mmCIF file of C-alpha atoms in Angstrom:
data_model
loop_
_atom_site.group_PDB
_atom_site.id
_atom_site.type_symbol
_atom_site.label_atom_id
_atom_site.label_comp_id
_atom_site.label_asym_id
_atom_site.label_seq_id
_atom_site.Cartn_x
_atom_site.Cartn_y
_atom_site.Cartn_z
ATOM 1 C CA UNK A 237 -16.737 152.533 115.660
ATOM 2 C CA UNK A 238 -13.052 153.293 115.132
ATOM 3 C CA UNK A 239 -11.138 155.541 117.343
ATOM 4 C CA UNK A 240 -8.666 158.107 116.099
ATOM 5 C CA UNK A 241 -5.084 157.030 117.251
ATOM 6 C CA UNK A 242 -4.431 160.533 118.361
ATOM 7 C CA UNK A 243 -7.300 160.280 120.851
ATOM 8 C CA UNK A 244 -6.790 156.718 122.011
ATOM 9 C CA UNK A 245 -6.113 156.405 125.745
ATOM 10 C CA UNK A 246 -5.057 153.599 128.041
ATOM 11 C CA UNK A 247 -8.730 153.170 128.954
ATOM 12 C CA UNK A 248 -9.659 152.355 125.316
ATOM 13 C CA UNK A 249 -6.822 149.752 125.176
ATOM 14 C CA UNK A 250 -8.022 148.256 128.438
ATOM 15 C CA UNK A 251 -11.561 148.005 127.174
ATOM 16 C CA UNK A 252 -10.540 146.451 123.880
ATOM 17 C CA UNK A 253 -8.431 143.853 125.647
ATOM 18 C CA UNK A 254 -10.982 143.232 128.354
ATOM 19 C CA UNK A 255 -8.679 144.051 131.201
ATOM 20 C CA UNK A 256 -8.088 146.795 133.727
ATOM 21 C CA UNK A 257 -5.946 149.938 133.088
ATOM 22 C CA UNK A 258 -3.539 148.551 135.693
ATOM 23 C CA UNK A 259 -3.023 145.431 133.713
ATOM 24 C CA UNK A 260 -2.257 147.502 130.596
ATOM 25 C CA UNK A 261 0.363 149.423 132.553
ATOM 26 C CA UNK A 262 1.858 146.215 133.964
ATOM 27 C CA UNK A 263 2.132 144.721 130.463
ATOM 28 C CA UNK A 264 3.764 147.874 128.917
ATOM 29 C CA UNK A 265 6.239 148.304 131.738
ATOM 30 C CA UNK A 266 7.198 144.550 131.594
ATOM 31 C CA UNK A 267 6.048 144.043 135.268
ATOM 32 C CA UNK A 268 4.805 140.778 136.700
ATOM 33 C CA UNK A 269 1.131 140.298 137.354
ATOM 34 C CA UNK A 270 -0.315 139.523 133.949
ATOM 35 C CA UNK A 271 -0.071 136.206 132.085
ATOM 36 C CA UNK A 272 1.783 135.845 128.753
ATOM 37 C CA UNK A 273 -1.621 135.254 127.058
ATOM 38 C CA UNK A 274 -3.100 138.448 128.574
ATOM 39 C CA UNK A 275 -0.046 140.551 127.763
ATOM 40 C CA UNK A 276 -0.316 139.386 124.133
ATOM 41 C CA UNK A 277 -3.925 140.325 124.039
ATOM 42 C CA UNK A 278 -3.091 143.771 125.421
ATOM 43 C CA UNK A 279 -0.335 144.299 122.829
ATOM 44 C CA UNK A 280 -2.728 143.246 120.094
ATOM 45 C CA UNK A 281 -5.386 145.612 121.245
ATOM 46 C CA UNK A 282 -2.850 148.406 121.347
ATOM 47 C CA UNK A 283 -1.703 147.565 117.774
ATOM 48 C CA UNK A 284 -5.372 147.562 116.534
ATOM 49 C CA UNK A 285 -5.972 150.929 118.050
ATOM 50 C CA UNK A 286 -2.632 152.464 116.939
ATOM 51 C CA UNK A 287 -1.648 153.285 120.540
ATOM 52 C CA UNK A 288 1.787 153.280 121.891
ATOM 53 C CA UNK A 289 3.228 154.763 125.107
ATOM 54 C CA UNK A 290 4.791 158.171 124.711
ATOM 55 C CA UNK A 291 8.314 156.797 125.081
ATOM 56 C CA UNK A 292 9.633 158.780 122.130
ATOM 57 C CA UNK A 293 8.456 162.122 123.533
ATOM 58 C CA UNK A 294 10.133 161.239 126.811
ATOM 59 C CA UNK A 295 13.413 160.575 124.999
ATOM 60 C CA UNK A 296 13.246 163.772 122.852
ATOM 61 C CA UNK A 297 12.504 165.742 126.048
ATOM 62 C CA UNK A 298 15.981 164.663 127.217
ATOM 63 C CA UNK A 299 14.957 162.147 129.863
ATOM 64 C CA UNK A 300 17.569 159.331 130.154
ATOM 65 C CA UNK A 301 17.082 156.303 127.885
ATOM 66 C CA UNK A 302 17.991 153.354 130.237
ATOM 67 C CA UNK A 303 18.064 150.477 127.712
ATOM 68 C CA UNK A 304 19.121 149.848 124.165
ATOM 69 C CA UNK A 305 18.047 146.701 122.252
ATOM 70 C CA UNK A 306 20.070 144.427 120.175
ATOM 71 C CA UNK A 307 18.763 141.217 118.539
ATOM 72 C CA UNK A 308 21.104 138.856 116.753
ATOM 73 C CA UNK A 309 20.026 135.894 114.548
ATOM 74 C CA UNK A 310 22.815 133.460 115.468
ATOM 75 C CA UNK A 311 23.024 130.264 117.491
ATOM 76 C CA UNK A 312 24.090 130.943 121.115
ATOM 77 C CA UNK A 313 27.061 128.654 120.844
ATOM 78 C CA UNK A 314 28.445 130.272 117.762
ATOM 79 C CA UNK A 315 27.906 133.723 119.253
ATOM 80 C CA UNK A 316 30.031 132.798 122.203
ATOM 81 C CA UNK A 317 32.889 131.651 120.008
ATOM 82 C CA UNK A 318 32.901 134.601 117.492
ATOM 83 C CA UNK A 319 35.390 137.304 118.443
ATOM 84 C CA UNK A 320 33.729 139.832 116.135
ATOM 85 C CA UNK A 321 30.523 140.147 118.114
ATOM 86 C CA UNK A 322 32.227 140.030 121.510
ATOM 87 C CA UNK A 323 34.446 143.016 120.439
ATOM 88 C CA UNK A 324 31.496 144.864 118.808
ATOM 89 C CA UNK A 325 29.313 144.475 121.938
ATOM 90 C CA UNK A 326 32.185 145.543 123.995
ATOM 91 C CA UNK A 327 32.292 148.735 122.031
ATOM 92 C CA UNK A 328 28.651 149.339 122.466
ATOM 93 C CA UNK A 329 28.902 148.833 126.143
ATOM 94 C CA UNK A 330 31.757 151.343 126.491
ATOM 95 C CA UNK A 331 29.205 154.026 125.337
ATOM 96 C CA UNK A 332 26.289 152.832 127.287
ATOM 97 C CA UNK A 333 28.321 152.728 130.464
ATOM 98 C CA UNK A 334 29.060 156.457 130.134
ATOM 99 C CA UNK A 335 25.289 156.987 130.040
ATOM 100 C CA UNK A 336 24.533 154.502 132.872
ATOM 101 C CA UNK A 337 22.484 152.449 130.298
ATOM 102 C CA UNK A 338 22.042 148.745 129.715
ATOM 103 C CA UNK A 339 22.090 146.524 126.662
ATOM 104 C CA UNK A 340 19.020 144.167 126.145
ATOM 105 C CA UNK A 341 20.459 141.316 124.070
ATOM 106 C CA UNK A 342 18.272 138.595 122.537
ATOM 107 C CA UNK A 343 19.081 135.760 120.073
ATOM 108 C CA UNK A 344 16.322 135.211 117.575
ATOM 109 C CA UNK A 345 15.613 132.411 115.008
ATOM 110 C CA UNK A 346 14.700 134.661 112.068
ATOM 111 C CA UNK A 347 13.883 138.244 111.026
ATOM 112 C CA UNK A 348 10.209 137.842 111.532
ATOM 113 C CA UNK A 349 10.838 136.965 115.151
ATOM 114 C CA UNK A 350 13.188 139.867 115.465
ATOM 115 C CA UNK A 351 10.561 142.306 114.094
ATOM 116 C CA UNK A 352 8.010 141.100 116.558
ATOM 117 C CA UNK A 353 10.552 141.415 119.378
ATOM 118 C CA UNK A 354 11.478 144.986 118.583
ATOM 119 C CA UNK A 355 7.807 145.844 118.360
ATOM 120 C CA UNK A 356 7.300 144.333 121.785
ATOM 121 C CA UNK A 357 10.246 146.149 123.272
ATOM 122 C CA UNK A 358 9.143 149.474 121.935
ATOM 123 C CA UNK A 359 5.483 149.196 122.803
ATOM 124 C CA UNK A 360 6.373 147.753 126.091
ATOM 125 C CA UNK A 361 8.674 150.755 126.778
ATOM 126 C CA UNK A 362 11.520 148.387 127.393
ATOM 127 C CA UNK A 363 14.008 150.124 125.168
ATOM 128 C CA UNK A 364 14.686 153.798 123.967
ATOM 129 C CA UNK A 365 16.102 152.428 120.606
ATOM 130 C CA UNK A 366 17.595 149.460 118.947
ATOM 131 C CA UNK A 367 20.696 148.388 116.872
ATOM 132 C CA UNK A 368 19.956 146.299 113.764
ATOM 133 C CA UNK A 369 22.615 143.957 112.386
ATOM 134 C CA UNK A 370 23.119 141.323 109.590
ATOM 135 C CA UNK A 371 20.985 142.924 106.908
ATOM 136 C CA UNK A 372 19.643 140.872 104.015
ATOM 137 C CA UNK A 373 18.549 141.920 100.533
ATOM 138 C CA UNK A 374 14.908 143.191 100.765
ATOM 139 C CA UNK A 375 15.145 143.113 104.595
ATOM 140 C CA UNK A 376 11.677 143.232 106.256
ATOM 141 C CA UNK A 377 12.965 145.348 109.150
ATOM 142 C CA UNK A 378 13.534 148.509 107.180
ATOM 143 C CA UNK A 379 9.925 149.612 106.459
ATOM 144 C CA UNK A 380 8.228 147.933 109.416
ATOM 145 C CA UNK A 381 10.391 149.428 112.161
ATOM 146 C CA UNK A 382 10.684 152.794 110.506
ATOM 147 C CA UNK A 383 6.846 153.031 110.441
ATOM 148 C CA UNK A 384 6.675 151.841 114.087
ATOM 149 C CA UNK A 385 8.687 154.921 115.106
ATOM 150 C CA UNK A 386 11.349 152.934 116.887
ATOM 151 C CA UNK A 387 14.688 154.870 116.887
ATOM 152 C CA UNK A 388 17.179 152.545 115.268
ATOM 153 C CA UNK A 389 20.727 152.517 113.759
ATOM 154 C CA UNK A 390 21.287 149.982 110.989
ATOM 155 C CA UNK A 391 24.668 148.307 110.851
ATOM 156 C CA UNK A 392 25.067 147.815 107.106
ATOM 157 C CA UNK A 393 25.590 149.409 103.686
ATOM 158 C CA UNK A 394 22.834 151.898 102.661
ATOM 159 C CA UNK A 395 21.974 149.795 99.644
ATOM 160 C CA UNK A 396 20.605 147.305 102.232
ATOM 161 C CA UNK A 397 19.154 149.458 104.920
ATOM 162 C CA UNK A 398 16.538 151.591 103.048
ATOM 163 C CA UNK A 399 16.013 154.985 104.670
ATOM 164 C CA UNK A 400 17.325 154.003 108.034
ATOM 165 C CA UNK A 401 20.330 155.851 109.599
ATOM 166 C CA UNK A 402 23.225 153.376 108.918
ATOM 167 C CA UNK A 403 26.871 152.878 109.816
ATOM 168 C CA UNK A 404 28.998 150.474 107.763
ATOM 169 C CA UNK A 405 32.429 149.383 106.652
ATOM 170 C CA UNK A 406 33.412 149.325 102.948
ATOM 171 C CA UNK A 407 33.625 145.588 102.463
ATOM 172 C CA UNK A 408 33.962 145.793 98.665
ATOM 173 C CA UNK A 409 37.229 147.900 98.853
ATOM 174 C CA UNK A 410 38.596 145.486 101.565
ATOM 175 C CA UNK A 411 37.859 142.403 99.453
ATOM 176 C CA UNK A 412 39.496 144.105 96.491
ATOM 177 C CA UNK A 413 42.682 144.834 98.520
ATOM 178 C CA UNK A 414 42.880 141.194 99.639
ATOM 179 C CA UNK A 415 42.603 139.767 96.234
ATOM 180 C CA UNK A 416 45.053 142.277 94.653
ATOM 181 C CA UNK A 417 47.582 141.450 97.391
ATOM 182 C CA UNK A 418 47.454 137.761 96.678
ATOM 183 C CA UNK A 419 47.609 138.350 92.953
ATOM 184 C CA UNK A 420 50.770 140.495 93.447
ATOM 185 C CA UNK A 421 52.372 137.539 95.249
ATOM 186 C CA UNK A 422 51.807 135.565 92.052
ATOM 187 C CA UNK A 423 48.474 133.652 92.931
ATOM 188 C CA UNK A 424 46.146 132.949 90.096
ATOM 189 C CA UNK A 425 43.825 130.457 91.675
ATOM 190 C CA UNK A 426 42.266 132.355 94.519
ATOM 191 C CA UNK A 427 39.118 131.039 96.325
ATOM 192 C CA UNK A 428 36.823 132.559 98.865
ATOM 193 C CA UNK A 429 34.840 130.919 101.759
ATOM 194 C CA UNK A 430 32.033 133.231 102.529
ATOM 195 C CA UNK A 431 29.189 133.514 105.016
ATOM 196 C CA UNK A 432 25.527 132.701 104.277
ATOM 197 C CA UNK A 433 24.507 133.918 100.848
ATOM 198 C CA UNK A 434 21.433 135.554 102.139
ATOM 199 C CA UNK A 435 23.421 138.180 104.215
ATOM 200 C CA UNK A 436 23.851 141.520 102.581
ATOM 201 C CA UNK A 437 27.538 141.879 103.433
ATOM 202 C CA UNK A 438 28.256 138.383 102.040
ATOM 203 C CA UNK A 439 26.625 139.364 98.732
ATOM 204 C CA UNK A 440 28.711 142.569 98.579
ATOM 205 C CA UNK A 441 31.875 140.714 99.252
ATOM 206 C CA UNK A 442 31.059 137.970 96.782
ATOM 207 C CA UNK A 443 30.384 140.457 93.981
ATOM 208 C CA UNK A 444 33.545 142.441 94.780
ATOM 209 C CA UNK A 445 35.618 139.202 94.728
ATOM 210 C CA UNK A 446 34.282 138.184 91.380
ATOM 211 C CA UNK A 447 34.678 141.637 89.836
ATOM 212 C CA UNK A 448 38.285 141.913 91.098
ATOM 213 C CA UNK A 449 39.317 138.438 89.859
ATOM 214 C CA UNK A 450 37.802 139.160 86.486
ATOM 215 C CA UNK A 451 39.508 142.669 86.309
ATOM 216 C CA UNK A 452 42.804 141.015 86.970
ATOM 217 C CA UNK A 453 42.311 138.443 84.386
ATOM 218 C CA UNK A 454 42.608 135.619 86.934
ATOM 219 C CA UNK A 455 41.017 132.174 86.635
ATOM 220 C CA UNK A 456 37.366 131.644 87.320
ATOM 221 C CA UNK A 457 36.793 132.416 90.986
ATOM 222 C CA UNK A 458 35.700 129.585 93.328
ATOM 223 C CA UNK A 459 33.399 130.791 96.093
ATOM 224 C CA UNK A 460 31.702 128.688 98.693
ATOM 225 C CA UNK A 461 28.872 130.168 100.796
ATOM 226 C CA UNK A 462 28.580 128.504 104.226
ATOM 227 C CA UNK A 463 27.881 129.303 107.870
ATOM 228 C CA UNK A 464 30.438 131.069 110.159
ATOM 229 C CA UNK A 465 31.284 128.065 112.410
ATOM 230 C CA UNK A 466 34.555 126.301 112.368
ATOM 231 C CA UNK A 467 33.241 123.061 111.166
ATOM 232 C CA UNK A 468 31.442 124.630 108.254
ATOM 233 C CA UNK A 469 34.637 126.492 107.331
ATOM 234 C CA UNK A 470 36.545 123.185 107.525
ATOM 235 C CA UNK A 471 34.078 121.506 105.272
ATOM 236 C CA UNK A 472 34.237 124.281 102.733
ATOM 237 C CA UNK A 473 37.962 124.239 102.816
ATOM 238 C CA UNK A 474 38.108 120.493 102.289
ATOM 239 C CA UNK A 475 35.896 120.618 99.269
ATOM 240 C CA UNK A 476 38.081 123.367 97.707
ATOM 241 C CA UNK A 477 41.422 121.545 98.430
ATOM 242 C CA UNK A 478 40.224 118.257 97.147
ATOM 243 C CA UNK A 479 39.133 119.728 93.829
ATOM 244 C CA UNK A 480 41.162 118.830 90.664
ATOM 245 C CA UNK A 481 42.447 122.351 90.347
ATOM 246 C CA UNK A 482 42.785 123.296 94.048
ATOM 247 C CA UNK A 483 43.321 127.069 94.844
ATOM 248 C CA UNK A 484 46.695 128.203 96.043
ATOM 249 C CA UNK A 485 45.036 130.930 98.228
ATOM 250 C CA UNK A 486 41.853 131.266 100.133
ATOM 251 C CA UNK A 487 40.178 134.329 101.579
ATOM 252 C CA UNK A 488 37.716 133.758 104.488
ATOM 253 C CA UNK A 489 34.804 135.756 105.767
ATOM 254 C CA UNK A 490 35.796 135.420 109.471
ATOM 255 C CA UNK A 491 38.681 134.303 111.738
ATOM 256 C CA UNK A 492 37.020 131.077 112.996
ATOM 257 C CA UNK A 493 36.665 129.630 109.549
ATOM 258 C CA UNK A 494 40.219 130.621 108.537
ATOM 259 C CA UNK A 495 41.690 128.851 111.632
ATOM 260 C CA UNK A 496 39.617 125.782 110.838
ATOM 261 C CA UNK A 497 40.859 126.012 107.173
ATOM 262 C CA UNK A 498 44.495 125.999 108.395
ATOM 263 C CA UNK A 499 43.818 122.775 110.291
ATOM 264 C CA UNK A 500 42.354 121.120 107.164
ATOM 265 C CA UNK A 501 45.420 122.116 105.109
ATOM 266 C CA UNK A 502 47.648 120.505 107.733
ATOM 267 C CA UNK A 503 45.399 117.406 107.793
ATOM 268 C CA UNK A 504 45.827 117.132 103.971
ATOM 269 C CA UNK A 505 49.569 117.438 104.248
ATOM 270 C CA UNK A 506 49.799 121.040 102.846
ATOM 271 C CA UNK A 507 52.081 123.624 104.298
ATOM 272 C CA UNK A 508 50.922 127.113 105.062
ATOM 273 C CA UNK A 509 52.096 129.354 103.290
ATOM 274 C CA UNK A 510 54.363 127.036 101.288
ATOM 275 C CA UNK A 511 51.464 125.193 99.524
ATOM 276 C CA UNK A 512 48.484 127.428 100.520
ATOM 277 C CA UNK A 513 48.133 131.016 101.522
ATOM 278 C CA UNK A 514 45.209 132.104 103.907
ATOM 279 C CA UNK A 515 43.628 135.416 104.572
ATOM 280 C CA UNK A 516 41.091 135.851 107.421
ATOM 281 C CA UNK A 517 38.541 138.601 107.940
ATOM 282 C CA UNK A 518 38.119 140.338 111.288
ATOM 283 C CA UNK A 519 41.541 140.371 112.681
ATOM 284 C CA UNK A 520 41.518 139.020 116.276
ATOM 285 C CA UNK A 521 43.761 137.577 118.920
ATOM 286 C CA UNK A 522 42.840 134.172 117.337
ATOM 287 C CA UNK A 523 44.615 135.099 114.214
ATOM 288 C CA UNK A 524 47.819 135.991 116.038
ATOM 289 C CA UNK A 525 47.909 132.844 118.134
ATOM 290 C CA UNK A 526 47.819 130.364 115.303
ATOM 291 C CA UNK A 527 51.028 128.918 113.706
ATOM 292 C CA UNK A 528 51.830 130.528 111.487
ATOM 293 C CA UNK A 529 49.840 133.687 112.430
ATOM 294 C CA UNK A 530 47.081 134.463 109.962
ATOM 295 C CA UNK A 531 47.212 137.491 107.567
ATOM 296 C CA UNK A 532 43.946 139.221 108.168
ATOM 297 C CA UNK A 533 41.697 142.192 107.255
ATOM 298 C CA UNK A 534 42.041 144.477 110.294
ATOM 299 C CA UNK A 535 39.612 147.048 111.597
ATOM 300 C CA UNK A 536 38.721 148.530 114.996
ATOM 301 C CA UNK A 537 35.649 146.459 115.734
ATOM 302 C CA UNK A 538 35.458 147.839 119.315
ATOM 303 C CA UNK A 539 35.529 151.373 117.975
ATOM 304 C CA UNK A 540 32.928 150.293 115.305
ATOM 305 C CA UNK A 541 30.504 149.231 118.127
ATOM 306 C CA UNK A 542 31.171 152.438 119.992
ATOM 307 C CA UNK A 543 30.408 154.596 116.911
ATOM 308 C CA UNK A 544 27.183 152.657 116.262
ATOM 309 C CA UNK A 545 26.065 153.283 119.890
ATOM 310 C CA UNK A 546 26.891 156.991 119.675
ATOM 311 C CA UNK A 547 24.921 157.288 116.485
ATOM 312 C CA UNK A 548 21.911 155.655 117.968
ATOM 313 C CA UNK A 549 21.903 158.093 120.860
ATOM 314 C CA UNK A 550 21.997 160.892 118.347
ATOM 315 C CA UNK A 551 18.883 159.363 116.623
ATOM 316 C CA UNK A 552 17.149 159.024 120.008
ATOM 317 C CA UNK A 553 17.928 162.648 120.860
ATOM 318 C CA UNK A 554 16.380 163.845 117.579
ATOM 319 C CA UNK A 555 19.526 165.030 115.903
ATOM 320 C CA UNK A 556 18.942 163.054 112.716
ATOM 321 C CA UNK A 557 22.640 162.080 112.265
ATOM 322 C CA UNK A 558 23.800 161.269 108.601
ATOM 323 C CA UNK A 559 24.561 157.721 107.651
ATOM 324 C CA UNK A 560 28.353 157.283 107.477
ATOM 325 C CA UNK A 561 31.117 154.878 106.803
ATOM 326 C CA UNK A 562 33.726 153.943 109.450
ATOM 327 C CA UNK A 563 37.442 153.282 108.350
ATOM 328 C CA UNK A 564 37.773 150.471 105.786
ATOM 329 C CA UNK A 565 39.426 147.187 106.911
ATOM 330 C CA UNK A 566 42.996 147.014 105.819
ATOM 331 C CA UNK A 567 45.212 143.980 105.164
ATOM 332 C CA UNK A 568 47.741 142.985 107.836
ATOM 333 C CA UNK A 569 50.136 140.534 106.201
ATOM 334 C CA UNK A 570 51.539 137.820 108.462
ATOM 335 C CA UNK A 571 53.141 134.344 108.146
ATOM 336 C CA UNK A 572 50.046 132.675 106.389
ATOM 337 C CA UNK A 573 50.614 134.332 103.039
ATOM 338 C CA UNK A 574 53.351 133.900 100.561
ATOM 339 C CA UNK A 575 54.143 133.195 96.856
ATOM 340 C CA UNK A 576 52.255 130.241 95.314
ATOM 341 C CA UNK A 577 54.106 126.801 95.140
#
């Protein structure tokens, strides 16, 4: 006999899982005293019965939300090297500290693991809401987490994030600015080294790059999709520069790949910017410390993270904030760009 979710109690969950009410309480409060297998059995029983602790009601009543969740699908070593996420998390923390809240950060292997993690956090009353990043086309998180009732903010263009409240940068306009700038310098063979093709923002940038190149009547665009690590950026750059018709300018999807690309150019005896112009995404201290310093797409990543956190708290408080765009990244020309040879 099924039980109506509105009438389910902790007692029914305990009976279904074959444990005591105390064990259910320990599991959902992330307290020691139950084994991982028992905790999984309790969570499964709660899912089958449609029962969750009344955390959302607690949040809407104005009680402090102590923890915000963030899961990132990146290798730990790369995350530690990538200035973007360090700045982004710093911005989030600046808002959390004002509210005496904490960030629960986990690295995951894939989106299925991430969905399970957010479900566990929410049902276990470990978070009051979560921040979702790195959206893909047809991302499985949109419908699943919305149905779960977890308060979230999606970092991505609304075309990728379904009905979730989202905050994003206008990547297409930024790419267009970079290509137009290089074309104005006289470049006709411009290439792009992008992030993984499955990422939504990589797809947006790739389409904008191709459209802008075609609109300017430039030669067929060369784009290489790869990872965000330096060695992957170096490998992609080497393949482009060893081609019969090598590009005279390259736009990179992050600063690490651009720095690696500059090293490859030097290795091949090419001068930057005399023989090759380079533009990096996500302007950082790294871009300013290279020689020559890298031209880059600049935006306030710290402020971006802070705005995402503020928007999440508005969602948690039941204010239903509108999805919105933060200022578009703008090109900061430096010593790595000049006319073609």
